[in-house]
mmCIF file of C-alpha atoms and ligand atoms in Angstrom:
data_model
loop_
_atom_site.group_PDB
_atom_site.id
_atom_site.type_symbol
_atom_site.label_atom_id
_atom_site.label_comp_id
_atom_site.label_asym_id
_atom_site.label_seq_id
_atom_site.Cartn_x
_atom_site.Cartn_y
_atom_site.Cartn_z
ATOM 1 C CA MET A 1 138.228 122.848 41.868
ATOM 2 C CA ILE A 2 136.491 125.222 44.306
ATOM 3 C CA ILE A 3 132.961 126.475 43.618
ATOM 4 C CA HIS A 4 131.155 129.127 45.661
ATOM 5 C CA HIS A 5 127.472 128.391 46.230
ATOM 6 C CA PRO A 6 126.572 130.507 49.283
ATOM 7 C CA PRO A 7 126.611 129.673 52.082
ATOM 8 C CA PHE A 8 128.564 126.652 50.805
ATOM 9 C CA THR A 9 132.114 126.430 49.491
ATOM 10 C CA ILE A 10 132.255 123.291 47.373
ATOM 11 C CA HIS A 11 135.502 121.361 46.908
ATOM 12 C CA HIS A 12 134.950 119.285 43.773
ATOM 13 C CA PHE A 13 137.063 116.148 43.175
ATOM 14 C CA THR A 14 136.892 113.676 40.307
ATOM 15 C CA SER A 15 137.564 110.773 42.661
ATOM 16 C CA LEU A 16 137.847 110.290 46.420
ATOM 17 C CA GLY A 17 137.741 107.335 48.799
ATOM 18 C CA SER A 18 134.846 108.780 50.775
ATOM 19 C CA THR A 19 133.709 112.418 50.832
ATOM 20 C CA ASN A 20 132.857 111.998 54.537
ATOM 21 C CA ASP A 21 136.404 110.806 55.318
ATOM 22 C CA HIS A 22 137.979 113.584 53.280
ATOM 23 C CA LEU A 23 135.930 116.290 54.993
ATOM 24 C CA LYS A 24 136.551 114.768 58.427
ATOM 25 C CA ALA A 25 140.288 115.183 57.869
ATOM 26 C CA MET A 26 139.821 118.915 57.069
ATOM 27 C CA THR A 27 139.749 119.694 60.783
ATOM 28 C CA ALA A 28 139.978 123.485 60.468
ATOM 29 C CA ALA A 29 137.394 123.832 57.692
ATOM 30 C CA PRO A 30 134.676 126.420 58.304
ATOM 31 C CA GLU A 31 131.001 125.569 58.579
ATOM 32 C CA PHE A 32 129.343 124.961 55.176
ATOM 33 C CA THR A 33 132.466 123.482 53.608
ATOM 34 C CA CYS A 34 131.193 120.893 51.132
ATOM 35 C CA VAL A 35 133.183 118.049 49.610
ATOM 36 C CA PHE A 36 131.743 116.658 46.375
ATOM 37 C CA ALA A 37 133.115 113.848 44.220
ATOM 38 C CA ASP A 38 132.201 112.380 40.833
ATOM 39 C CA GLU A 39 132.995 108.924 42.224
ATOM 40 C CA GLN A 40 133.957 107.330 45.523
ATOM 41 C CA THR A 41 136.208 104.300 45.717
ATOM 42 C CA ALA A 42 135.343 103.592 49.370
ATOM 43 C CA GLY A 43 131.909 105.176 49.807
ATOM 44 C CA ARG A 44 130.431 104.293 53.186
ATOM 45 C CA GLY A 45 126.835 103.726 54.238
ATOM 46 C CA ARG A 46 125.197 103.338 57.644
ATOM 47 C CA ARG A 47 125.799 100.188 59.664
ATOM 48 C CA ALA A 48 129.294 99.703 58.169
ATOM 49 C CA ARG A 49 127.896 99.052 54.700
ATOM 50 C CA THR A 50 129.516 100.253 51.491
ATOM 51 C CA TRP A 51 127.843 102.832 49.270
ATOM 52 C CA HIS A 52 127.988 102.032 45.563
ATOM 53 C CA SER A 53 129.493 105.194 44.030
ATOM 54 C CA SER A 54 130.166 104.689 40.326
ATOM 55 C CA PRO A 55 131.529 107.707 38.379
ATOM 56 C CA GLY A 56 129.033 110.324 37.212
ATOM 57 C CA ASP A 57 126.015 108.218 38.193
ATOM 58 C CA GLY A 58 125.230 109.574 41.601
ATOM 59 C CA LEU A 59 125.485 112.524 43.926
ATOM 60 C CA TYR A 60 128.192 111.969 46.538
ATOM 61 C CA LEU A 61 128.692 114.876 48.888
ATOM 62 C CA SER A 62 129.453 115.811 52.475
ATOM 63 C CA ILE A 63 128.768 119.059 54.288
ATOM 64 C CA LEU A 64 130.412 120.379 57.425
ATOM 65 C CA LEU A 65 128.081 121.767 60.100
ATOM 66 C CA ARG A 66 129.252 123.228 63.372
ATOM 67 C CA PRO A 67 126.186 123.223 65.650
ATOM 68 C CA GLN A 68 126.260 125.412 68.748
ATOM 69 C CA SER A 69 126.953 123.701 72.026
ATOM 70 C CA GLY A 70 123.816 122.865 73.982
ATOM 71 C CA SER A 71 122.015 121.481 70.961
ATOM 72 C CA SER A 72 122.983 117.836 71.426
ATOM 73 C CA SER A 73 119.435 116.436 71.826
ATOM 74 C CA LYS A 74 118.581 117.954 68.455
ATOM 75 C CA ILE A 75 121.576 116.433 66.613
ATOM 76 C CA PRO A 76 119.687 113.313 65.392
ATOM 77 C CA LEU A 77 117.261 115.643 63.637
ATOM 78 C CA ILE A 78 120.045 116.806 61.313
ATOM 79 C CA SER A 79 120.009 113.525 59.416
ATOM 80 C CA LEU A 80 116.197 113.465 59.304
ATOM 81 C CA MET A 81 116.259 117.025 57.991
ATOM 82 C CA ALA A 82 118.722 115.984 55.269
ATOM 83 C CA ALA A 83 116.429 113.126 54.194
ATOM 84 C CA VAL A 84 113.565 115.633 53.983
ATOM 85 C CA ALA A 85 115.752 117.878 51.810
ATOM 86 C CA VAL A 86 116.620 114.983 49.447
ATOM 87 C CA ALA A 87 112.959 113.912 49.191
ATOM 88 C CA GLU A 88 111.805 117.488 48.534
ATOM 89 C CA THR A 89 114.464 118.004 45.863
ATOM 90 C CA LEU A 90 113.306 114.850 44.050
ATOM 91 C CA ILE A 91 109.641 115.880 44.337
ATOM 92 C CA GLU A 92 110.380 119.399 43.035
ATOM 93 C CA ARG A 93 111.973 117.782 40.009
ATOM 94 C CA GLY A 94 108.713 115.972 39.332
ATOM 95 C CA VAL A 95 109.740 112.537 40.580
ATOM 96 C CA ALA A 96 106.708 110.505 41.760
ATOM 97 C CA GLY A 97 106.604 107.760 44.389
ATOM 98 C CA VAL A 98 109.104 109.420 46.767
ATOM 99 C CA ASP A 99 109.043 108.150 50.354
ATOM 100 C CA ILE A 100 111.245 108.203 53.476
ATOM 101 C CA LYS A 101 111.908 105.122 55.589
ATOM 102 C CA TRP A 102 112.990 105.831 59.153
ATOM 103 C CA PRO A 103 115.348 107.280 59.896
ATOM 104 C CA ASN A 104 116.715 108.627 56.637
ATOM 105 C CA ASP A 105 116.449 106.257 53.694
ATOM 106 C CA VAL A 106 114.908 107.978 50.688
ATOM 107 C CA LEU A 107 112.924 105.623 48.468
ATOM 108 C CA ILE A 108 111.252 105.767 45.085
ATOM 109 C CA ASN A 109 108.486 103.194 44.585
ATOM 110 C CA GLY A 110 109.723 101.319 47.638
ATOM 111 C CA ARG A 111 113.367 101.022 46.593
ATOM 112 C CA LYS A 112 116.261 102.955 48.044
ATOM 113 C CA VAL A 113 117.473 105.928 46.017
ATOM 114 C CA GLY A 114 119.257 107.971 48.665
ATOM 115 C CA GLY A 115 120.834 107.751 52.086
ATOM 116 C CA ILE A 116 122.344 109.969 54.727
ATOM 117 C CA LEU A 117 125.436 109.296 56.816
ATOM 118 C CA ALA A 118 125.758 111.940 59.532
ATOM 119 C CA GLU A 119 128.851 111.585 61.716
ATOM 120 C CA ALA A 120 129.471 113.734 64.782
ATOM 121 C CA VAL A 121 133.082 114.430 65.698
ATOM 122 C CA SER A 122 134.030 115.919 69.040
ATOM 123 C CA GLY A 123 136.630 115.375 71.670
ATOM 124 C CA GLY A 124 138.970 117.213 73.964
ATOM 125 C CA SER A 125 138.727 120.932 73.397
ATOM 126 C CA GLU A 126 137.379 120.521 69.875
ATOM 127 C CA ALA A 127 133.931 122.003 69.224
ATOM 128 C CA LEU A 128 131.343 119.618 67.828
ATOM 129 C CA ARG A 129 131.510 119.051 64.068
ATOM 130 C CA VAL A 130 128.864 117.190 62.095
ATOM 131 C CA ILE A 131 129.881 115.647 58.795
ATOM 132 C CA LEU A 132 126.628 115.329 56.890
ATOM 133 C CA GLY A 133 127.060 112.909 53.989
ATOM 134 C CA ALA A 134 124.401 112.369 51.333
ATOM 135 C CA GLY A 135 124.344 109.869 48.506
ATOM 136 C CA VAL A 136 121.629 109.907 45.826
ATOM 137 C CA ASN A 137 121.424 107.444 42.937
ATOM 138 C CA LEU A 138 120.632 109.549 39.897
ATOM 139 C CA ASN A 139 121.791 108.067 36.592
ATOM 140 C CA HIS A 140 122.645 104.455 37.410
ATOM 141 C CA GLN A 141 121.251 102.011 34.855
ATOM 142 C CA SER A 142 121.986 98.995 37.043
ATOM 143 C CA PHE A 143 123.463 98.001 40.415
ATOM 144 C CA PRO A 144 125.774 95.211 41.552
ATOM 145 C CA PRO A 145 123.933 91.928 42.214
ATOM 146 C CA ASP A 146 124.278 92.201 46.005
ATOM 147 C CA LEU A 147 122.046 95.280 45.979
ATOM 148 C CA GLY A 148 119.528 93.052 44.228
ATOM 149 C CA GLU A 149 116.037 94.430 44.245
ATOM 150 C CA THR A 150 116.651 96.958 47.001
ATOM 151 C CA ALA A 151 118.362 99.842 45.178
ATOM 152 C CA THR A 152 117.121 102.062 42.405
ATOM 153 C CA SER A 153 118.007 105.321 40.672
ATOM 154 C CA VAL A 154 116.028 108.253 39.346
ATOM 155 C CA ALA A 155 116.930 107.156 35.785
ATOM 156 C CA ILE A 156 115.652 103.613 36.363
ATOM 157 C CA GLU A 157 112.386 104.904 37.849
ATOM 158 C CA THR A 158 111.686 107.790 35.466
ATOM 159 C CA GLY A 159 113.737 107.047 32.344
ATOM 160 C CA GLU A 160 115.333 110.483 32.642
ATOM 161 C CA ARG A 161 118.930 111.479 33.329
ATOM 162 C CA ILE A 162 119.674 114.240 35.807
ATOM 163 C CA ALA A 163 122.582 116.701 35.665
ATOM 164 C CA VAL A 164 124.369 115.797 38.905
ATOM 165 C CA GLU A 165 125.702 119.292 39.624
ATOM 166 C CA GLU A 166 122.300 120.897 39.075
ATOM 167 C CA PHE A 167 120.779 118.411 41.529
ATOM 168 C CA ARG A 168 123.628 119.099 43.967
ATOM 169 C CA ASP A 169 122.967 122.841 43.957
ATOM 170 C CA GLN A 170 119.213 122.384 44.438
ATOM 171 C CA LEU A 171 119.820 119.981 47.306
ATOM 172 C CA LEU A 172 122.323 122.333 48.951
ATOM 173 C CA ASP A 173 119.741 125.149 48.830
ATOM 174 C CA LYS A 174 117.163 122.893 50.529
ATOM 175 C CA ILE A 175 119.647 121.786 53.186
ATOM 176 C CA ALA A 176 120.570 125.413 53.901
ATOM 177 C CA GLU A 177 116.868 126.291 54.335
ATOM 178 C CA TRP A 178 116.163 123.377 56.669
ATOM 179 C CA TYR A 179 119.349 123.968 58.666
ATOM 180 C CA GLU A 180 118.105 127.512 59.395
ATOM 181 C CA VAL A 181 114.873 125.964 60.717
ATOM 182 C CA TRP A 182 116.944 123.565 62.840
ATOM 183 C CA LYS A 183 119.123 126.390 64.206
ATOM 184 C CA ARG A 184 116.033 128.424 65.143
ATOM 185 C CA GLY A 185 114.942 125.427 67.218
ATOM 186 C CA GLU A 186 111.770 124.911 65.162
ATOM 187 C CA THR A 187 112.319 121.183 65.280
ATOM 188 C CA GLY A 188 108.565 120.439 65.239
ATOM 189 C CA LEU A 189 108.533 121.695 61.645
ATOM 190 C CA ILE A 190 111.200 119.130 60.707
ATOM 191 C CA ILE A 191 109.315 116.307 62.450
ATOM 192 C CA ASN A 192 106.013 117.311 60.809
ATOM 193 C CA ARG A 193 107.527 117.541 57.348
ATOM 194 C CA TRP A 194 109.303 114.192 57.781
ATOM 195 C CA GLN A 195 106.024 112.583 58.869
ATOM 196 C CA GLN A 196 104.184 114.131 55.904
ATOM 197 C CA LEU A 197 106.735 112.726 53.456
ATOM 198 C CA SER A 198 106.948 109.233 54.970
ATOM 199 C CA THR A 199 104.359 106.495 54.465
ATOM 200 C CA TYR A 200 106.175 104.661 57.272
ATOM 201 C CA ALA A 201 105.477 107.296 59.910
ATOM 202 C CA CYS A 202 102.150 106.086 61.302
ATOM 203 C CA GLY A 203 99.996 102.985 61.237
ATOM 204 C CA GLN A 204 102.500 100.707 59.480
ATOM 205 C CA ARG A 205 103.184 97.156 60.607
ATOM 206 C CA VAL A 206 106.947 96.868 60.685
ATOM 207 C CA THR A 207 109.748 94.850 62.181
ATOM 208 C CA VAL A 208 112.767 96.660 63.518
ATOM 209 C CA ASN A 209 116.132 94.915 63.582
ATOM 210 C CA LEU A 210 118.022 96.119 66.612
ATOM 211 C CA ASP A 211 121.598 94.960 67.136
ATOM 212 C CA ASP A 212 120.610 91.985 69.282
ATOM 213 C CA GLU A 213 116.862 91.526 68.757
ATOM 214 C CA LYS A 214 114.050 92.010 66.304
ATOM 215 C CA ILE A 215 110.780 93.595 67.391
ATOM 216 C CA ALA A 216 107.474 93.871 65.584
ATOM 217 C CA GLY A 217 104.934 96.617 66.015
ATOM 218 C CA VAL A 218 102.904 99.388 64.455
ATOM 219 C CA THR A 219 104.499 102.785 63.838
ATOM 220 C CA ALA A 220 103.075 105.737 65.783
ATOM 221 C CA GLY A 221 105.060 108.753 64.589
ATOM 222 C CA LEU A 222 108.297 110.294 65.798
ATOM 223 C CA THR A 223 109.278 111.727 69.156
ATOM 224 C CA GLU A 224 110.433 115.333 69.318
ATOM 225 C CA THR A 225 114.051 114.176 68.927
ATOM 226 C CA GLY A 226 113.291 112.021 65.880
ATOM 227 C CA ALA A 227 113.119 108.580 67.512
ATOM 228 C CA LEU A 228 110.503 106.174 66.124
ATOM 229 C CA ARG A 229 107.479 105.305 68.277
ATOM 230 C CA LEU A 230 106.395 101.723 67.924
ATOM 231 C CA ILE A 231 103.256 100.209 69.459
ATOM 232 C CA VAL A 232 104.107 96.670 70.510
ATOM 233 C CA GLY A 233 101.821 94.134 72.154
ATOM 234 C CA ALA A 234 98.798 95.534 73.953
ATOM 235 C CA GLY A 235 99.400 99.224 73.512
ATOM 236 C CA GLU A 236 102.877 99.367 74.993
ATOM 237 C CA VAL A 237 104.899 102.039 73.180
ATOM 238 C CA LYS A 238 108.608 101.518 72.564
ATOM 239 C CA THR A 239 110.906 104.301 71.455
ATOM 240 C CA ILE A 240 113.421 103.178 68.859
ATOM 241 C CA LEU A 241 116.652 105.161 68.723
ATOM 242 C CA ALA A 242 118.479 103.104 66.082
ATOM 243 C CA GLY A 243 117.585 100.111 63.961
ATOM 244 C CA GLU A 244 116.633 98.821 60.557
ATOM 245 C CA VAL A 245 112.924 99.087 59.709
ATOM 246 C CA MET A 246 111.185 96.591 57.395
ATOM 247 C CA ARG A 247 107.552 96.914 56.362
ATOM 248 C CA LEU A 248 105.429 93.830 57.029
ATOM 249 C CA ARG A 249 102.310 94.689 55.081
ATOM 250 C CA LYS A 250 100.122 97.613 54.154
ATOM 251 C CA THR A 251 98.445 100.138 56.397
ATOM 252 C CA VAL A 252 96.699 99.098 59.588
ATOM 253 C CA GLU A 253 92.987 100.068 59.494
HETATM 254 C C1 BTN B 1 123.109 104.938 53.984
HETATM 255 O O1 BTN B 1 123.622 103.864 54.274
HETATM 256 O O2 BTN B 1 121.900 105.013 53.740
HETATM 257 C C2 BTN B 1 123.938 106.189 53.953
HETATM 258 C C3 BTN B 1 124.662 106.370 52.648
HETATM 259 C C4 BTN B 1 125.500 107.619 52.612
HETATM 260 C C5 BTN B 1 126.354 107.696 51.371
HETATM 261 C C6 BTN B 1 127.047 109.022 51.257
HETATM 262 S S1 BTN B 1 127.783 109.241 49.674
HETATM 263 C C7 BTN B 1 128.623 110.657 50.246
HETATM 264 C C8 BTN B 1 129.048 110.401 51.664
HETATM 265 N N1 BTN B 1 130.367 109.769 51.710
HETATM 266 C C9 BTN B 1 130.313 108.519 52.135
HETATM 267 O O3 BTN B 1 131.276 107.738 52.237
HETATM 268 N N2 BTN B 1 129.043 108.202 52.460
HETATM 269 C C10 BTN B 1 128.138 109.317 52.262
#
């Protein structure tokens, strides 16, 4: 089924492997094509993880963006901007305890409720495409044991069910607004809003798992391209481009 929700054209499927994979294969699709599925049988997360995508419980969607050439340093901000949009949509719906963990995990009361998988595709003469995938746990009552204590849903946290398609449309509107900000180059607004919404942004003792090492430090905000600043040792500042952040304990005084 095709639904028009300007500027988006939504392709709605009952079941897909992964909405990101499906959209990636639509090589000629115009910007703002959106692939949405009631369930995914091979939903993917960051760092080669799977994304639990049971039918009707969550929001599983991917959006095609075609950023102008010359904007490559700003590309990482697209996934931060999407996390901001998810967090704002939850907050507007009255959900309390919403947080963002760098770079783009959306949490409620410290547990993960949403994630972003942004994949850039380019090569040869093809113009850059960004497949922006978002997964949000809305109506799940439970999760598989391997997700243990780490995952949650809006229903678990608030006791209320959410109409998935209503949430989808609200989120799409937020993403469209923030993408306009991104296209205008007002990236400071994205960074500021991300920092406002994240208790992890500044003054948090964390460890960061990099591929081959683990470093500990205190967070000191984001760089203008969305990397995480970490104070390690005696005031040395490291810039983290990719990694898994874990909080050690509460705010540093
Ligand atoms: C993460 O690991 O935090 C990112 C999760 C992203 C999941 C979404 S669900 C829709 C889209 N299709 C996928 O296969 N993954 C993303």
